[in-house]
Amino acid sequence: MKAGSGPTHPSEVKNIDVQEINRRTIAQFRAGGDIEGMHRDRLVLLTTTGRRSGAPHTTPMMFHHDGDRLLIVASNVGAPTHPDWYLNLERDRRVFVEVGAEACEALATPLTGDDRARTWAMLKQTYPFFAEHEMRTARIIPVVALTRV
């Protein structure tokens, strides 16, 4: 599966072991080689602090460069709820980011107002599957900027 292409419907996620795919993707990313079915140059590893456990949780996901910030999208394939990683950063915006051979601490800031509207429109045009995700859910899909601290 290519990063960002994902299942076409949230129910399809139930048919695959997402945790196992994430574990394999994280291991392949950190080993520095190819990542099965994904574009390495479009992948970020985001480590958040668990809102209940306090433990680190790493999630691989696609990103979009936007100047000095990286943009990530909490689409959750159009599910009715935000993904766990987003709920974690609502509690603690300090995250750890791994991109390519670089790793750094970052601040995760959900976009709001005109910035979110402009950015969301651009992301949907650039990656049409986000428009499909938006049509599947009543929630506003968060767009998050990651900035190095």
Tab-separated table of C-alpha atoms in Angstrom:
chain	number	residue	atom	x	y	z
A	1	MET	CA	0.000	0.000	0.000
A	2	LYS	CA	1.432	3.408	-0.919
A	3	ALA	CA	1.580	5.989	1.886
A	4	GLY	CA	-1.553	8.043	1.601
A	5	SER	CA	-3.369	5.796	-0.842
A	6	GLY	CA	-4.864	3.601	1.895
A	7	PRO	CA	-8.106	1.680	1.874
A	8	THR	CA	-11.005	3.197	-0.001
A	9	HIS	CA	-13.427	2.832	2.909
A	10	PRO	CA	-12.929	2.842	6.716
A	11	SER	CA	-14.426	-0.642	7.012
A	12	GLU	CA	-11.551	-2.005	4.897
A	13	VAL	CA	-9.137	-1.119	7.714
A	14	LYS	CA	-10.780	-3.872	9.795
A	15	ASN	CA	-9.603	-6.500	7.299
A	16	ILE	CA	-5.910	-5.687	7.765
A	17	ASP	CA	-3.655	-5.700	10.828
A	18	VAL	CA	-2.773	-2.010	10.939
A	19	GLN	CA	-0.588	-2.420	14.037
A	20	GLU	CA	1.508	-5.110	12.330
A	21	ILE	CA	1.870	-3.000	9.176
A	22	ASN	CA	2.922	-0.025	11.332
A	23	ARG	CA	5.488	-2.126	13.257
A	24	ARG	CA	6.988	-3.423	9.993
A	25	THR	CA	6.988	0.049	8.409
A	26	ILE	CA	8.698	1.614	11.448
A	27	ALA	CA	11.373	-1.107	11.488
A	28	GLN	CA	12.025	-0.775	7.735
A	29	PHE	CA	12.138	3.025	7.981
A	30	ARG	CA	14.608	3.000	10.870
A	31	ALA	CA	16.766	0.386	9.123
A	32	GLY	CA	17.206	2.913	6.297
A	33	GLY	CA	16.172	0.685	3.429
A	34	ASP	CA	13.148	0.435	1.192
A	35	ILE	CA	9.740	0.389	2.817
A	36	GLU	CA	7.420	-2.256	1.467
A	37	GLY	CA	4.645	-0.642	-0.577
A	38	MET	CA	5.414	2.952	0.468
A	39	HIS	CA	7.397	5.930	-0.755
A	40	ARG	CA	10.127	6.567	1.820
A	41	ASP	CA	10.450	10.230	0.824
A	42	ARG	CA	6.764	10.857	1.670
A	43	LEU	CA	6.839	9.140	5.066
A	44	VAL	CA	7.261	10.570	8.550
A	45	LEU	CA	7.375	8.709	11.841
A	46	LEU	CA	5.440	10.701	14.436
A	47	THR	CA	5.934	9.810	18.087
A	48	THR	CA	3.327	11.175	20.481
A	49	THR	CA	2.886	10.652	24.215
A	50	GLY	CA	-0.090	8.452	25.051
A	51	ARG	CA	-2.822	10.545	26.640
A	52	ARG	CA	-3.724	7.781	29.114
A	53	SER	CA	-0.549	5.686	29.358
A	54	GLY	CA	2.095	8.395	29.115
A	55	ALA	CA	4.050	5.947	26.919
A	56	PRO	CA	5.517	6.913	23.540
A	57	HIS	CA	3.495	5.833	20.493
A	58	THR	CA	4.996	5.981	16.998
A	59	THR	CA	2.801	6.222	13.920
A	60	PRO	CA	4.044	6.194	10.318
A	61	MET	CA	2.152	8.519	8.000
A	62	MET	CA	2.490	10.581	4.886
A	63	PHE	CA	3.405	14.241	5.099
A	64	HIS	CA	3.502	17.312	2.888
A	65	HIS	CA	6.341	19.870	2.982
A	66	ASP	CA	5.142	23.436	3.495
A	67	GLY	CA	8.122	25.738	3.899
A	68	ASP	CA	9.719	25.074	7.292
A	69	ARG	CA	6.856	22.939	8.490
A	70	LEU	CA	5.619	19.463	7.743
A	71	LEU	CA	1.881	18.980	7.356
A	72	ILE	CA	0.080	15.846	8.459
A	73	VAL	CA	-3.624	15.087	8.189
A	74	ALA	CA	-5.814	13.370	10.794
A	75	SER	CA	-8.230	11.973	8.217
A	76	ASN	CA	-8.389	8.478	9.755
A	77	VAL	CA	-9.576	7.313	6.301
A	78	GLY	CA	-12.828	9.216	6.856
A	79	ALA	CA	-13.747	7.428	10.109
A	80	PRO	CA	-16.155	9.230	12.462
A	81	THR	CA	-13.429	9.749	15.107
A	82	HIS	CA	-9.997	11.328	15.112
A	83	PRO	CA	-7.021	8.935	15.037
A	84	ASP	CA	-5.341	8.104	18.358
A	85	TRP	CA	-2.179	10.011	17.464
A	86	TYR	CA	-4.232	13.198	17.079
A	87	LEU	CA	-6.022	12.669	20.391
A	88	ASN	CA	-2.599	12.212	21.999
A	89	LEU	CA	-1.237	15.475	20.644
A	90	GLU	CA	-4.356	17.335	21.775
A	91	ARG	CA	-3.104	16.567	25.283
A	92	ASP	CA	0.631	17.092	24.612
A	93	ARG	CA	1.700	18.938	21.467
A	94	ARG	CA	5.377	18.069	21.956
A	95	VAL	CA	6.218	15.256	19.535
A	96	PHE	CA	9.224	13.508	18.064
A	97	VAL	CA	9.547	13.438	14.270
A	98	GLU	CA	11.690	11.207	12.041
A	99	VAL	CA	11.983	12.161	8.359
A	100	GLY	CA	14.577	10.617	6.093
A	101	ALA	CA	17.819	10.467	8.095
A	102	GLU	CA	16.784	13.325	10.402
A	103	ALA	CA	15.076	13.157	13.769
A	104	CYS	CA	14.031	16.042	15.987
A	105	GLU	CA	11.626	17.264	18.596
A	106	ALA	CA	8.772	19.279	17.172
A	107	LEU	CA	5.643	21.117	18.155
A	108	ALA	CA	2.385	19.878	16.609
A	109	THR	CA	-0.067	22.699	15.946
A	110	PRO	CA	-3.523	22.068	14.474
A	111	LEU	CA	-4.246	24.681	11.805
A	112	THR	CA	-7.228	26.974	12.274
A	113	GLY	CA	-9.124	29.667	10.412
A	114	ASP	CA	-7.936	30.864	7.021
A	115	ASP	CA	-4.649	28.960	7.296
A	116	ARG	CA	-6.509	25.669	7.687
A	117	ALA	CA	-9.024	26.512	4.947
A	118	ARG	CA	-6.308	27.410	2.401
A	119	THR	CA	-4.099	24.484	3.365
A	120	TRP	CA	-6.945	21.954	3.386
A	121	ALA	CA	-8.074	23.078	-0.085
A	122	MET	CA	-4.500	22.695	-1.384
A	123	LEU	CA	-4.100	19.247	0.214
A	124	LYS	CA	-7.388	17.993	-1.267
A	125	GLN	CA	-6.361	19.211	-4.704
A	126	THR	CA	-2.883	17.680	-4.393
A	127	TYR	CA	-4.104	14.424	-2.804
A	128	PRO	CA	-7.703	13.804	-3.985
A	129	PHE	CA	-8.190	10.881	-1.592
A	130	PHE	CA	-8.438	13.439	1.248
A	131	ALA	CA	-11.586	14.846	-0.397
A	132	GLU	CA	-12.975	11.294	-0.399
A	133	HIS	CA	-12.139	10.933	3.297
A	134	GLU	CA	-13.873	14.243	4.017
A	135	MET	CA	-17.053	13.071	2.258
A	136	ARG	CA	-17.225	9.991	4.541
A	137	THR	CA	-17.304	11.866	7.834
A	138	ALA	CA	-19.224	14.656	9.540
A	139	ARG	CA	-16.189	15.758	11.558
A	140	ILE	CA	-13.784	18.466	10.489
A	141	ILE	CA	-10.550	16.708	9.542
A	142	PRO	CA	-7.615	18.296	11.354
A	143	VAL	CA	-4.530	19.443	9.502
A	144	VAL	CA	-1.485	19.632	11.760
A	145	ALA	CA	1.743	21.558	11.241
A	146	LEU	CA	4.914	20.078	12.692
A	147	THR	CA	7.637	22.636	13.442
A	148	ARG	CA	11.091	21.912	14.799
A	149	VAL	CA	11.746	23.170	18.340
